[in-house]
Short mmCIF file of C-alpha atoms in Angstrom, two decimals:
data_model
loop_
_atom_site.label_atom_id
_atom_site.label_comp_id
_atom_site.label_asym_id
_atom_site.label_seq_id
_atom_site.Cartn_x
_atom_site.Cartn_y
_atom_site.Cartn_z
CA ALA A 1 110.23 84.32 79.44
CA GLN A 2 108.64 86.02 82.40
CA SER A 3 110.78 87.09 85.28
CA VAL A 4 110.33 89.03 88.52
CA THR A 5 112.97 91.20 90.33
CA GLN A 6 112.45 92.17 93.91
CA LEU A 7 114.91 94.90 94.92
CA GLY A 8 116.26 94.38 98.36
CA SER A 9 116.49 90.97 99.93
CA HIS A 10 115.96 92.63 103.40
CA VAL A 11 114.04 95.70 104.27
CA SER A 12 113.96 97.15 107.78
CA VAL A 13 111.48 99.80 108.95
CA SER A 14 110.37 101.21 112.29
CA GLU A 15 106.86 100.51 113.61
CA GLY A 16 104.58 103.09 112.25
CA ALA A 17 106.73 103.90 109.25
CA LEU A 18 105.87 103.54 105.57
CA VAL A 19 106.52 100.08 104.09
CA LEU A 20 107.69 99.97 100.48
CA LEU A 21 108.67 96.64 98.90
CA ARG A 22 109.78 96.83 95.25
CA CYS A 23 108.89 94.52 92.41
CA ASN A 24 109.62 94.83 88.76
CA TYR A 25 108.54 92.34 86.13
CA SER A 26 109.51 91.48 82.56
CA SER A 27 106.79 90.50 80.21
CA SER A 28 105.86 91.29 76.65
CA VAL A 29 102.24 91.68 77.53
CA PRO A 30 100.49 92.88 80.70
CA PRO A 31 100.45 90.00 83.05
CA TYR A 32 98.57 89.09 86.11
CA LEU A 33 100.55 90.14 89.27
CA PHE A 34 100.47 89.09 92.85
CA TRP A 35 101.91 89.67 96.24
CA TYR A 36 102.12 86.86 98.77
CA VAL A 37 103.32 86.89 102.32
CA GLN A 38 104.98 83.98 104.03
CA TYR A 39 105.42 83.70 107.83
CA PRO A 40 108.03 81.38 109.29
CA ASN A 41 107.33 77.69 108.66
CA GLN A 42 104.08 78.45 106.87
CA GLY A 43 102.76 78.46 103.29
CA LEU A 44 101.95 81.50 101.17
CA GLN A 45 99.02 83.82 101.85
CA LEU A 46 97.72 86.02 99.06
CA LEU A 47 97.83 89.71 99.94
CA LEU A 48 96.57 91.20 96.73
CA LYS A 49 96.39 90.64 92.96
CA TYR A 50 96.32 92.74 89.84
CA THR A 51 93.99 91.50 87.10
CA SER A 52 93.77 94.55 84.86
CA ALA A 53 90.63 95.91 86.43
CA ALA A 54 92.28 98.80 88.31
CA THR A 55 95.89 99.95 88.57
CA LEU A 56 95.66 100.54 92.28
CA VAL A 57 94.94 97.38 94.08
CA LYS A 58 93.98 97.14 97.76
CA GLY A 59 94.71 94.00 99.71
CA ILE A 60 94.53 92.55 103.18
CA ASN A 61 96.09 93.94 106.35
CA GLY A 62 96.24 97.49 104.83
CA PHE A 63 98.59 96.65 102.06
CA GLU A 64 98.15 98.09 98.55
CA ALA A 65 100.13 98.00 95.28
CA GLU A 66 100.09 100.09 92.12
CA PHE A 67 100.54 98.58 88.68
CA LYS A 68 102.69 100.93 86.48
CA LYS A 69 102.97 99.61 83.01
CA SER A 70 105.46 102.23 81.83
CA GLU A 71 107.83 101.21 84.63
CA THR A 72 106.90 97.46 84.62
CA SER A 73 106.50 97.75 88.35
CA PHE A 74 104.14 96.53 90.97
CA HIS A 75 105.46 97.87 94.36
CA LEU A 76 103.83 96.96 97.54
CA THR A 77 103.10 99.65 100.20
CA LYS A 78 101.58 100.09 103.56
CA PRO A 79 101.27 103.53 105.23
CA SER A 80 102.08 102.33 108.82
CA ALA A 81 104.05 99.20 109.60
CA HIS A 82 103.00 96.97 112.42
CA MET A 83 105.08 94.40 114.27
CA SER A 84 102.85 91.67 112.90
CA ASP A 85 103.89 92.60 109.31
CA ALA A 86 107.38 91.13 109.82
CA ALA A 87 107.53 88.25 107.36
CA GLU A 88 108.84 87.43 103.89
CA TYR A 89 107.04 88.85 100.91
CA PHE A 90 107.02 87.50 97.35
CA CYS A 91 105.94 89.17 94.19
CA ALA A 92 104.79 86.77 91.40
CA VAL A 93 103.64 87.05 87.83
CA SER A 94 101.39 84.91 85.65
CA MET A 95 100.35 85.30 82.02
CA GLU A 96 96.80 83.88 82.74
CA TYR A 97 94.84 82.43 85.52
CA GLY A 98 95.45 78.76 85.72
CA ASN A 99 99.04 79.21 84.45
CA LYS A 100 102.17 78.92 86.45
CA LEU A 101 103.30 81.56 88.86
CA VAL A 102 106.86 82.95 88.47
CA PHE A 103 108.05 84.27 91.82
CA GLY A 104 110.71 86.76 92.83
CA ALA A 105 113.37 85.84 95.32
CA GLY A 106 111.45 87.48 98.14
CA THR A 107 112.06 90.31 100.51
CA ILE A 108 112.29 89.82 104.27
CA LEU A 109 110.63 92.69 106.14
CA ARG A 110 111.82 93.49 109.63
CA VAL A 111 109.81 95.85 111.75
CA LYS A 112 111.70 97.55 114.59
CA SER A 113 109.93 98.73 117.78
CA GLU B 1 85.27 75.90 103.49
CA THR B 2 88.45 73.99 104.00
CA GLY B 3 91.61 75.33 102.46
CA VAL B 4 94.47 73.39 100.89
CA THR B 5 95.88 70.62 103.15
CA GLN B 6 99.27 68.92 102.65
CA SER B 7 100.73 65.83 104.35
CA PRO B 8 103.04 65.09 105.93
CA THR B 9 104.26 68.40 107.29
CA HIS B 10 107.79 67.15 107.75
CA LEU B 11 109.75 64.26 106.26
CA ILE B 12 113.29 63.02 106.43
CA LYS B 13 114.48 60.67 103.72
CA THR B 14 117.81 59.19 102.62
CA ARG B 15 119.48 59.98 99.36
CA GLY B 16 118.32 57.55 96.64
CA GLN B 17 114.93 56.82 98.27
CA GLN B 18 111.56 57.68 96.86
CA VAL B 19 108.96 59.98 98.44
CA THR B 20 105.34 60.66 97.95
CA LEU B 21 103.74 63.97 99.13
CA ARG B 22 99.99 64.53 99.25
CA CYS B 23 97.69 67.50 98.70
CA SER B 24 93.93 68.02 99.11
CA SER B 25 92.73 71.00 97.08
CA GLN B 26 90.26 73.52 98.36
CA SER B 27 86.65 72.74 97.77
CA GLY B 28 85.59 73.70 94.23
CA HIS B 29 89.17 74.01 92.98
CA ASN B 30 89.94 71.69 89.99
CA THR B 31 93.50 72.79 89.23
CA VAL B 32 96.45 71.89 91.39
CA SER B 33 100.05 73.09 91.10
CA TRP B 34 103.23 72.06 92.88
CA TYR B 35 106.14 74.30 93.79
CA GLN B 36 109.57 73.70 95.25
CA GLN B 37 110.95 76.37 97.64
CA ALA B 38 114.63 75.87 98.56
CA LEU B 39 115.91 77.64 101.63
CA GLY B 40 116.26 81.40 101.04
CA GLN B 41 114.56 81.27 97.61
CA GLY B 42 111.26 81.95 95.95
CA PRO B 43 109.05 79.02 95.08
CA GLN B 44 109.83 77.32 91.68
CA PHE B 45 107.02 75.80 89.57
CA ILE B 46 107.25 72.06 89.18
CA PHE B 47 104.03 71.20 87.38
CA GLN B 48 100.28 71.65 87.28
CA TYR B 49 97.39 69.28 86.94
CA TYR B 50 93.93 70.05 85.55
CA ARG B 51 91.26 67.48 85.30
CA GLU B 52 93.64 64.66 86.10
CA GLU B 53 96.16 65.56 83.36
CA GLU B 54 99.52 67.32 83.56
CA ASN B 55 98.93 70.85 82.17
CA GLY B 56 102.35 72.53 82.28
CA ARG B 57 105.75 71.65 83.73
CA GLY B 58 108.69 73.63 84.93
CA ASN B 59 112.37 72.81 84.61
CA PHE B 60 112.42 69.72 86.77
CA PRO B 61 113.67 66.26 85.75
CA PRO B 62 111.39 63.28 84.98
CA ARG B 63 112.03 61.80 88.49
CA PHE B 64 109.62 64.40 89.72
CA SER B 65 106.10 63.08 88.73
CA GLY B 66 102.62 63.60 89.88
CA LEU B 67 99.04 62.50 89.81
CA GLN B 68 95.64 64.18 90.22
CA PHE B 69 92.67 62.15 91.33
CA PRO B 70 88.99 62.42 90.37
CA ASN B 71 88.29 64.38 93.63
CA TYR B 72 91.05 66.85 92.54
CA SER B 73 93.50 65.84 95.25
CA SER B 74 97.07 65.34 94.06
CA GLU B 75 100.34 63.55 94.75
CA LEU B 76 103.90 64.60 94.05
CA ASN B 77 106.36 61.70 93.71
CA VAL B 78 110.08 62.17 93.72
CA ASN B 79 112.37 59.20 92.79
CA ALA B 80 116.04 58.75 93.48
CA LEU B 81 116.24 61.58 95.98
CA GLU B 82 119.25 63.93 95.92
CA LEU B 83 120.53 66.14 98.62
CA ASP B 84 119.42 69.15 96.60
CA ASP B 85 115.84 68.04 96.77
CA SER B 86 115.71 69.20 100.36
CA ALA B 87 113.15 71.99 100.29
CA LEU B 88 109.68 73.12 101.27
CA TYR B 89 107.13 71.70 98.75
CA LEU B 90 104.07 73.79 98.33
CA CYS B 91 100.74 72.74 96.78
CA ALA B 92 98.43 75.36 95.34
CA SER B 93 94.92 74.97 94.10
CA SER B 94 92.71 77.28 91.97
CA PRO B 95 89.24 77.26 90.38
CA ARG B 96 90.52 77.52 86.86
CA GLU B 97 87.32 79.04 85.43
CA THR B 98 87.32 82.08 87.66
CA SER B 99 89.71 84.80 88.67
CA TYR B 100 90.15 83.90 92.37
CA GLY B 101 93.73 82.97 91.95
CA TYR B 102 95.77 80.42 93.87
CA THR B 103 95.39 79.13 97.41
CA PHE B 104 98.59 77.65 98.91
CA GLY B 105 98.81 74.88 101.50
CA SER B 106 101.32 75.11 104.44
CA GLY B 107 103.79 72.83 102.66
CA THR B 108 105.80 69.70 103.32
CA ARG B 109 109.33 70.20 104.60
CA LEU B 110 111.45 67.49 103.02
CA THR B 111 115.02 66.87 104.26
CA VAL B 112 117.28 64.49 102.33
CA VAL B 113 120.23 63.16 104.22
#
């Protein structure tokens, strides 16, 4: 069965600092991988997705993630944090488009001024 | 184009009652999935509908049921509500034939008292 582990339920960074949110997946075959962001009292917004086309994926709002098969990881990064990045971030895996998403428990990002 | 819309946004029900949540999928999307997000957790897959038929189900009891209509909108029904059913219920739609991924609605916050 697929599973997703997000290391760190809370991450705190200073404004302008590097953002690194960690995600590891377990799957017997390369899956499709996603990062979603959720602002308070809102639904999920897709940041980026990996679909086997390129290992380094660029998303919205300056975020990017790199698929590393050897490490079964798909960590999310942003070079410089902005106050508006404060939200909860979810990593998710799916074996094929149209199939269910399996989500991690989420990481709450706090950005300090 | 319109996104995924869910109604109502908030709902309070009494234990033992029944509830129906509604979802209008994004234009051109023929697949609808439902997820339950308990407080402080990642979303959990309930089930998915494709062309009006259930096409995958998560680990939820039969009192969770659904429908998809010819216009691809969907309903989630929950019978015999329990306190643990209190959660944010998210609807997601996708164009199954393409690689665009899932678009989520803002969710319905259900509170069972």
